[in-house]
Coordinates of C-alpha atoms and ligand atoms in Angstrom, one line a residue:
M21 CA 0.0 0.0 0.0
S22 CA 1.1 3.6 -0.5
S23 CA 3.2 5.0 2.2
I24 CA 1.6 8.4 2.4
H25 CA -2.0 8.6 3.5
E26 CA -3.7 11.8 2.6
E27 CA -6.9 13.5 3.4
C28 CA -7.2 16.5 1.2
G29 CA -9.4 18.9 -0.5
V30 CA -9.2 20.2 -4.1
V31 CA -10.7 23.1 -6.1
G32 CA -10.5 24.2 -9.7
I33 CA -11.9 27.1 -11.7
Y34 CA -12.1 27.9 -15.4
A35 CA -13.3 31.4 -16.3
P36 CA -13.5 31.9 -20.1
V37 CA -13.8 35.6 -19.9
K38 CA -10.6 37.3 -18.8
D39 CA -10.9 37.2 -15.1
N40 CA -8.6 36.9 -12.1
I41 CA -9.7 33.8 -10.3
A42 CA -7.0 33.4 -7.6
P43 CA -9.2 35.0 -4.9
Y44 CA -12.0 32.6 -5.6
L45 CA -9.7 29.6 -5.3
Y46 CA -8.5 31.1 -2.0
Y47 CA -12.1 31.3 -0.7
G48 CA -12.8 27.8 -1.9
L49 CA -9.8 26.5 -0.1
L50 CA -10.7 28.4 3.1
S51 CA -14.0 26.5 3.1
L52 CA -12.3 23.2 2.6
Q53 CA -9.8 23.9 5.4
H54 CA -11.5 21.1 7.5
R55 CA -10.2 18.6 5.0
G56 CA -6.5 19.4 5.6
Q57 CA -4.7 21.9 7.8
E58 CA -1.1 20.9 7.1
A59 CA -0.3 22.5 3.8
C60 CA -2.0 24.2 0.9
G61 CA -1.3 25.7 -2.5
I62 CA -2.8 27.4 -5.6
A63 CA -1.6 27.3 -9.2
V64 CA -3.0 29.6 -11.9
T65 CA -2.5 30.2 -15.6
D66 CA -3.8 32.6 -18.2
T67 CA -5.1 30.5 -21.1
G68 CA -5.0 33.6 -23.4
A69 CA -1.4 34.5 -22.8
K70 CA 1.2 34.4 -25.6
H71 CA 3.7 32.7 -23.4
L72 CA 1.8 30.2 -21.3
D73 CA 3.1 29.8 -17.8
V74 CA 1.9 28.6 -14.4
S75 CA 2.3 30.6 -11.2
C76 CA 2.1 28.5 -8.1
I77 CA 2.4 29.3 -4.4
K78 CA 2.3 26.5 -1.9
D79 CA 3.6 26.0 1.6
M80 CA 3.0 24.3 4.9
G81 CA 0.3 25.9 7.0
L82 CA -3.3 27.0 7.0
V83 CA -4.7 28.8 4.0
A84 CA -4.9 32.2 5.8
E85 CA -1.3 31.7 6.9
V86 CA 0.2 30.8 3.5
F87 CA -1.4 33.5 1.4
S88 CA -1.1 37.1 2.1
K89 CA -3.1 39.6 0.1
E90 CA 0.1 40.7 -1.7
Q91 CA 1.0 37.1 -2.6
L92 CA -2.5 36.4 -3.8
S93 CA -2.3 39.4 -6.1
T94 CA 0.8 37.9 -7.9
L95 CA -1.3 34.9 -8.9
R96 CA -2.9 36.1 -12.1
G97 CA -4.9 34.1 -14.6
N98 CA -8.3 32.8 -15.6
M99 CA -7.8 29.1 -14.8
G100 CA -6.5 27.6 -11.7
I101 CA -6.5 24.7 -9.2
G102 CA -5.9 24.6 -5.4
H103 CA -5.3 22.0 -2.7
V104 CA -5.4 21.7 1.1
R105 CA -3.5 18.8 2.5
Y106 CA -3.5 16.7 5.7
S107 CA -1.1 13.9 6.1
T108 CA 0.1 11.7 8.9
T109 CA 3.0 13.0 10.9
G110 CA 6.5 12.2 9.7
E111 CA 5.7 12.9 6.1
S112 CA 4.8 16.5 6.6
I113 CA 7.5 17.9 4.4
R114 CA 7.3 20.9 2.1
E115 CA 8.1 18.9 -1.0
N116 CA 4.8 17.0 -0.6
T117 CA 2.7 20.1 -1.0
Q118 CA 0.4 20.5 -3.9
P119 CA -0.6 21.5 -6.6
L120 CA 2.2 19.8 -8.4
V121 CA 3.5 21.6 -11.5
L122 CA 5.7 19.8 -14.0
N123 CA 7.1 20.5 -17.4
Y124 CA 5.8 18.1 -20.1
C125 CA 5.8 17.9 -23.9
K126 CA 3.0 20.5 -24.2
G127 CA 4.3 23.0 -21.6
K128 CA 3.2 22.7 -18.0
L129 CA 0.9 20.2 -16.3
S130 CA -0.5 21.0 -12.9
L131 CA -2.3 18.5 -10.7
A132 CA -3.9 18.3 -7.2
H133 CA -5.2 15.1 -5.7
N134 CA -7.5 14.1 -2.9
G135 CA -7.5 10.4 -2.0
N136 CA -5.1 7.6 -2.0
I137 CA -3.8 5.3 -4.7
V138 CA -3.2 1.7 -3.6
N139 CA -1.1 0.4 -6.6
T140 CA 1.7 3.0 -6.4
D141 CA 4.4 0.3 -6.5
E142 CA 3.1 -0.9 -9.9
L143 CA 2.9 2.6 -11.2
R144 CA 6.4 3.5 -10.1
E145 CA 7.8 0.3 -11.5
E146 CA 6.3 1.0 -14.9
L147 CA 7.9 4.4 -15.0
I148 CA 11.3 3.0 -14.1
R149 CA 10.9 0.2 -16.7
T150 CA 10.1 2.7 -19.4
G151 CA 13.2 4.7 -18.7
A152 CA 12.0 7.4 -16.4
I153 CA 14.2 6.9 -13.4
F154 CA 11.9 7.9 -10.8
H155 CA 11.6 7.4 -7.0
T156 CA 8.7 8.9 -5.2
T157 CA 6.2 7.9 -2.5
M158 CA 3.7 10.5 -3.6
D159 CA 0.6 9.4 -5.4
S160 CA 0.1 12.7 -7.1
E161 CA 3.6 12.8 -8.6
L162 CA 3.2 9.3 -10.0
I163 CA -0.2 10.2 -11.5
A164 CA 1.3 13.4 -13.1
F165 CA 4.3 11.6 -14.5
H166 CA 2.1 8.9 -16.0
I167 CA -0.1 11.6 -17.7
A168 CA 3.0 13.3 -19.0
K169 CA 4.3 10.0 -20.3
N170 CA 1.0 9.1 -21.9
R171 CA 0.6 12.5 -23.5
V172 CA 3.4 11.8 -26.0
H173 CA 1.3 9.1 -27.7
S174 CA -2.1 10.7 -27.2
E175 CA -4.3 13.0 -29.3
S176 CA -5.2 15.1 -26.4
V177 CA -4.5 15.6 -22.7
E178 CA -7.9 14.0 -21.9
E179 CA -6.8 10.9 -23.6
A180 CA -3.6 10.8 -21.6
V181 CA -5.6 11.3 -18.4
Y182 CA -7.9 8.5 -19.4
K183 CA -5.0 6.1 -20.1
T184 CA -3.5 7.0 -16.8
A185 CA -6.8 6.7 -14.8
K186 CA -7.4 3.3 -16.3
K187 CA -4.3 2.1 -14.4
L188 CA -5.0 3.7 -11.1
K189 CA -6.4 1.7 -8.3
G190 CA -7.8 3.4 -5.2
A191 CA -9.6 6.6 -4.5
Y192 CA -9.1 9.9 -6.2
G193 CA -10.7 13.2 -6.9
L194 CA -8.3 14.9 -9.3
V195 CA -8.0 18.4 -10.7
I196 CA -5.6 18.7 -13.6
M197 CA -4.6 21.8 -15.6
S198 CA -3.0 21.7 -19.0
P199 CA -2.2 24.9 -20.8
K200 CA -5.7 25.3 -22.1
K201 CA -7.9 22.9 -20.2
L202 CA -9.1 22.1 -16.8
I203 CA -9.9 18.4 -16.2
A204 CA -11.6 16.8 -13.2
V205 CA -11.6 13.1 -12.6
R206 CA -13.4 11.0 -10.0
D207 CA -12.5 7.4 -9.3
P208 CA -14.9 4.7 -10.7
F209 CA -16.1 3.7 -7.2
G210 CA -16.8 7.3 -6.4
I211 CA -15.0 6.9 -3.0
R212 CA -13.9 10.5 -2.7
P213 CA -16.4 13.3 -3.4
L214 CA -16.1 15.8 -6.3
C215 CA -18.7 18.2 -7.6
L216 CA -19.3 20.8 -10.3
G217 CA -20.7 24.3 -10.0
K218 CA -21.2 27.3 -12.3
K219 CA -21.4 31.1 -12.1
D220 CA -22.3 32.7 -15.4
L221 CA -19.8 31.3 -17.9
T222 CA -17.3 30.2 -15.2
Y223 CA -17.1 26.6 -14.2
V224 CA -15.9 25.5 -10.7
V225 CA -15.1 22.1 -9.3
A226 CA -14.5 21.2 -5.7
S227 CA -14.2 18.3 -3.3
E228 CA -17.3 19.5 -1.5
S229 CA -20.3 21.6 -2.3
C230 CA -19.7 24.0 0.6
A231 CA -16.7 25.3 -1.4
L232 CA -18.9 26.1 -4.5
S233 CA -21.0 28.6 -2.6
A234 CA -17.8 30.1 -1.0
M235 CA -16.6 30.7 -4.6
G236 CA -19.8 32.4 -5.6
A237 CA -20.9 29.5 -7.8
E238 CA -24.1 27.4 -7.8
F239 CA -24.0 23.7 -7.4
I240 CA -24.8 21.9 -10.7
R241 CA -24.2 18.3 -9.9
D242 CA -21.8 15.7 -8.4
I243 CA -19.1 14.6 -10.8
E244 CA -20.0 11.0 -11.5
P245 CA -17.9 8.0 -10.4
G246 CA -15.6 7.3 -13.3
E247 CA -16.3 10.6 -15.1
I248 CA -13.5 12.6 -16.8
L249 CA -14.8 16.1 -17.1
T250 CA -13.0 18.6 -19.4
I251 CA -13.6 22.3 -19.2
T252 CA -12.4 24.5 -22.0
E253 CA -13.4 27.9 -23.5
D254 CA -16.1 26.0 -25.3
G255 CA -17.7 24.7 -22.1
I256 CA -17.8 21.2 -20.6
R257 CA -17.7 17.7 -21.9
S258 CA -17.6 14.4 -20.2
D259 CA -16.1 11.0 -20.9
Y260 CA -17.6 8.1 -19.0
S261 CA -15.4 5.3 -20.4
L262 CA -14.1 4.6 -16.9
R263 CA -17.5 4.0 -15.5
Q264 CA -18.3 0.7 -13.9
E265 CA -21.3 -0.8 -12.2
K266 CA -20.0 -1.0 -8.6
K267 CA -20.0 2.3 -6.6
A268 CA -18.7 2.7 -3.1
H269 CA -19.0 6.2 -1.6
C270 CA -17.0 6.7 1.6
I271 CA -19.3 6.6 4.6
F272 CA -16.7 8.4 6.7
E273 CA -17.4 11.6 4.7
Y274 CA -20.9 11.6 6.1
I275 CA -19.9 10.5 9.6
Y276 CA -17.0 12.9 10.2
F277 CA -15.0 14.3 7.4
A278 CA -17.2 16.5 5.2
R279 CA -18.6 19.8 6.3
I280 CA -22.1 19.8 7.7
D281 CA -23.4 22.2 5.0
S282 CA -22.2 20.0 2.1
A283 CA -24.2 17.5 0.1
I284 CA -22.5 14.5 -1.5
D285 CA -24.0 12.3 -4.1
G286 CA -27.4 13.7 -3.3
V287 CA -27.3 13.2 0.4
K288 CA -26.9 16.2 2.8
V289 CA -24.2 15.6 5.4
Y290 CA -26.3 17.2 8.1
D291 CA -29.3 14.9 7.3
A292 CA -27.1 11.8 7.4
R293 CA -25.7 12.8 10.8
M294 CA -29.1 13.6 12.2
K295 CA -30.3 10.2 10.9
A296 CA -27.4 8.4 12.5
G297 CA -28.4 10.0 15.9
E298 CA -32.0 8.9 15.4
L299 CA -31.0 5.3 14.5
L300 CA -28.6 5.2 17.5
Y301 CA -31.4 6.1 19.9
K302 CA -33.7 3.5 18.3
R303 CA -31.1 0.7 18.8
H304 CA -29.7 1.9 22.1
P305 CA -32.2 4.0 24.1
V306 CA -31.3 5.4 27.5
D307 CA -33.1 7.4 30.1
A308 CA -31.3 10.8 30.7
D309 CA -31.9 14.5 31.4
I310 CA -29.9 16.0 28.5
V311 CA -28.3 15.0 25.2
T312 CA -25.1 16.8 24.2
G313 CA -22.7 16.4 21.4
V314 CA -18.9 16.7 21.0
P315 CA -18.4 19.9 18.9
E316 CA -18.5 20.0 15.9
S317 CA -18.7 16.5 14.5
G318 CA -21.0 15.1 17.2
I319 CA -23.5 17.9 17.3
A320 CA -25.9 16.9 14.4
A321 CA -26.0 13.3 15.6
A322 CA -26.7 14.5 19.1
K323 CA -29.6 16.5 17.7
G324 CA -30.9 13.4 16.0
F325 CA -30.7 11.4 19.2
A326 CA -32.5 14.2 21.1
K327 CA -35.2 14.4 18.4
A328 CA -35.8 10.6 18.5
S329 CA -35.7 10.3 22.3
G330 CA -37.5 13.5 23.3
I331 CA -34.6 14.2 25.7
P332 CA -33.7 17.9 25.4
F333 CA -30.5 18.8 23.5
D334 CA -28.1 21.2 25.2
L335 CA -24.6 22.5 24.6
A336 CA -22.2 21.2 27.3
F337 CA -19.0 22.2 25.6
H338 CA -17.6 25.3 24.0
K339 CA -15.1 24.8 21.2
N340 CA -12.2 27.1 20.6
S341 CA -12.2 26.9 16.8
Y342 CA -8.8 28.5 16.4
I343 CA -6.7 25.5 17.5
G344 CA -5.7 22.8 15.0
R345 CA -7.1 19.3 15.3
T346 CA -5.8 17.4 18.3
F347 CA -5.9 14.1 16.4
I348 CA -2.6 15.0 14.6
K349 CA -0.6 15.9 17.7
P350 CA 2.2 13.4 17.8
S351 CA 2.3 12.2 21.5
Q352 CA -0.5 10.9 23.7
D353 CA 0.2 13.6 26.4
E354 CA 0.0 16.4 23.8
R355 CA -3.2 14.9 22.4
A356 CA -4.9 14.9 25.8
L357 CA -3.8 18.4 26.5
G358 CA -5.1 19.4 23.0
V359 CA -8.6 18.1 23.9
Q360 CA -8.7 20.3 27.0
M361 CA -7.4 23.3 25.2
K362 CA -9.9 23.0 22.5
L363 CA -13.0 22.3 24.5
S364 CA -14.2 23.9 27.8
I365 CA -17.3 22.9 29.7
L366 CA -20.5 24.8 30.6
E367 CA -20.8 23.5 34.2
E368 CA -24.3 24.8 34.8
V369 CA -25.7 22.8 31.9
V370 CA -24.5 19.4 33.2
R371 CA -24.4 19.7 37.0
G372 CA -26.5 17.0 38.7
K373 CA -27.7 15.7 35.3
R374 CA -27.7 12.3 33.6
V375 CA -26.0 13.2 30.3
V376 CA -26.0 11.4 26.9
L377 CA -22.7 12.4 25.2
V378 CA -22.7 11.8 21.4
D379 CA -19.6 11.8 19.3
D380 CA -19.1 10.7 15.7
S381 CA -16.3 8.2 16.4
I382 CA -13.8 6.8 18.8
V383 CA -10.4 6.3 17.3
R384 CA -7.8 6.1 20.1
G385 CA -10.2 7.0 22.9
T386 CA -8.4 10.1 24.0
T387 CA -11.2 12.6 23.3
M388 CA -13.8 10.5 25.0
E389 CA -11.8 9.8 28.1
N390 CA -11.1 13.5 28.6
L391 CA -14.6 14.6 28.0
V392 CA -16.1 12.1 30.4
R393 CA -13.7 13.3 33.0
M394 CA -14.6 16.9 32.3
L395 CA -18.3 16.2 32.5
K396 CA -17.9 14.3 35.8
S397 CA -15.8 17.0 37.4
A398 CA -18.5 19.5 36.4
G399 CA -21.0 17.4 38.4
A400 CA -22.7 15.2 35.8
K401 CA -24.4 12.3 37.6
E402 CA -24.0 9.8 34.8
V403 CA -22.4 10.0 31.3
H404 CA -24.0 7.7 28.7
I405 CA -21.8 7.5 25.6
R406 CA -23.3 7.1 22.2
I407 CA -21.2 6.9 19.1
S408 CA -22.8 7.7 15.7
S409 CA -20.6 5.2 13.8
P410 CA -19.7 1.5 14.4
P411 CA -16.4 0.4 16.1
F412 CA -13.5 1.7 14.0
L413 CA -11.5 -1.5 13.3
H414 CA -9.7 -1.4 10.0
P415 CA -7.2 0.9 8.2
C416 CA -8.4 3.1 5.4
Y417 CA -6.5 2.6 2.1
Y418 CA -8.5 5.3 0.4
G419 CA -7.3 8.5 2.0
V420 CA -8.8 8.8 5.5
D421 CA -6.0 9.3 7.9
V422 CA -6.3 6.5 10.4
P423 CA -3.7 5.4 13.0
T424 CA -2.3 1.9 12.9
N425 CA -4.5 -1.0 14.0
K426 CA -2.5 -1.2 17.2
E427 CA -3.7 2.3 18.1
L428 CA -7.3 1.8 17.2
I429 CA -8.9 1.2 20.7
A430 CA -11.8 -0.9 19.3
T431 CA -9.5 -3.5 17.7
K432 CA -8.6 -4.8 21.2
N433 CA -11.5 -3.7 23.4
S434 CA -15.2 -4.4 23.5
A435 CA -17.7 -1.5 24.0
D436 CA -18.0 -2.5 27.7
T437 CA -14.2 -2.4 28.2
I438 CA -13.9 0.9 26.4
N439 CA -16.7 2.2 28.5
R440 CA -14.8 1.2 31.6
I441 CA -11.5 2.7 30.3
V442 CA -13.1 6.1 29.5
G443 CA -15.3 6.1 32.7
G444 CA -18.8 6.1 31.2
A445 CA -22.1 4.8 32.6
S446 CA -22.8 3.0 29.3
L447 CA -21.3 3.0 25.8
E448 CA -23.0 2.0 22.5
Y449 CA -22.2 2.3 18.9
L450 CA -24.2 2.7 15.7
D451 CA -24.8 -0.7 14.1
V452 CA -23.2 -1.5 10.8
E453 CA -26.6 -2.4 9.4
D454 CA -27.8 1.2 10.0
L455 CA -25.1 2.8 7.8
S456 CA -27.1 2.3 4.6
E457 CA -30.2 4.0 6.0
M458 CA -28.0 6.8 7.4
A459 CA -26.8 7.6 3.9
D460 CA -30.1 7.2 2.2
H461 CA -29.2 3.7 0.8
L462 CA -26.3 4.9 -1.4
P463 CA -23.8 2.2 -2.3
L464 CA -21.1 2.7 0.3
C465 CA -17.5 1.9 1.2
T466 CA -17.7 0.9 4.9
A467 CA -14.3 -0.9 5.0
C468 CA -13.1 1.0 8.1
F469 CA -15.9 -0.8 10.0
T470 CA -16.3 -4.1 8.1
G471 CA -12.9 -4.8 6.6
E472 CA -14.7 -5.2 3.2
Y473 CA -12.8 -3.1 0.7
P474 CA -14.5 -2.3 -2.6
A475 CA -11.7 -3.8 -4.7
G476 CA -11.1 -6.6 -2.3
E477 CA -7.9 -5.3 -0.8
K478 CA -6.6 -7.1 2.3
Ligands
LIG519 P1 -9.7 9.8 19.5 O1 -9.6 10.9 20.5 O2 -8.3 9.3 19.1 O3 -10.6 8.7 20.0 O4 -10.4 10.4 18.2 C1 -11.7 10.7 18.2 C2 -12.0 12.0 17.8 O5 -11.3 12.4 16.6 C3 -13.5 12.2 17.5 O6 -14.0 13.3 18.2 C4 -13.6 12.4 16.0 O7 -14.5 13.5 15.7 C5 -12.2 12.8 15.5 N1 -11.7 12.0 14.3 C6 -12.2 10.8 13.9 N2 -11.5 10.4 12.8 C7 -10.6 11.4 12.5 C8 -9.7 11.6 11.5 N3 -9.5 10.7 10.5 N4 -8.9 12.7 11.5 C9 -9.1 13.6 12.5 N5 -10.0 13.5 13.5 C10 -10.7 12.4 13.5

């Protein structure tokens, strides 16, 4: 399997009328910041220029940290792509930032990728075999080099993209920029999301629909699994040759990853989380005085639980939104401190109460242990834990950053044991059978809970 696991977000814009699109890419990336806080970048080009070139700025850090107003004003063009990146610790080096810009036979090729390719060894070997001496662990670099190689014997860049995509195994939402075209590709299973929007004559693509509105565009549709969408000055056209029958949309997008105001493949993320909370109550009811959620990802499910149970919802925690995710802090001590820094408790809401605490998932158990402790010190009488996803048991090969099996608390411990470890009064998970209803019966990838990977990976 690939050695770099990435969770990312991508955006792309093509404005046929002379326009300066960099600020729109910036707004789009700001609204995808939840998909990656480690690094970001923007590449733009002017399709009408005599001497075609690509300007690219990328660096480690949050979108607002990397781009100053002055820097943004140096990125001039009518077509561009952007990327936010989130990777596991250890690989957080500047060279891995995207978009990637490389010289090829037709000028410059730029590419940004969300997801994870599982056959990188095969792809790398093929490049080495065909004479390109090439060592990289980056999926996106391998994809870009394959496109560049295939372009030499192809009529068009779309054809080179198609030949490359046919060889890719895994999950991808790709935005690719050739000198005159913007191309968006979604993997045939549709694991990672990608959608299309429009404002006047300008087309916009993004990992999530929340980015389209931030860029002033209206949602048109999801890019279909296996679709290669090409945007030029003549408008859009699609190639569906990669399409296959089996689809497998990532359930974790709905559970945790996507922003609550996004809709993916026709299902609103907020509705899916509410539904999960309702289903959780139906399977695992409990008598309590208030229902609360872990901000932000547990709030909608807590509301669903409250709605189904009739127990009032209240906010027990305040979240300081200006601190990065605690999940990525390297040591366990730092992670625990991170939880406390990020969340503070509203004592009067919980004092003397039997509390239902809803979160979207338990990974290592750090968050839950700390929150139960905080609730109890604030005087909560009982803390009933309800998790709006099943036990997290298997690694994700498709781009969700998951610790090793060893660190996943549910691989070694039953719900009762975890409940004891974290100090709850009871602990229940959403059932695997309920995931389909949660996501309105879409075909799903639920491998992190079931170990059943769409392409049969082990
Ligand atoms: P832990 O404290 O390790 O049990 O992690 C659980 C918390 O991390 C929950 O509050 C989740 O919302 C959040 N979480 C779950 N999966 C991820 C992920 N892949 N990246 C970052 N945070 C996550």
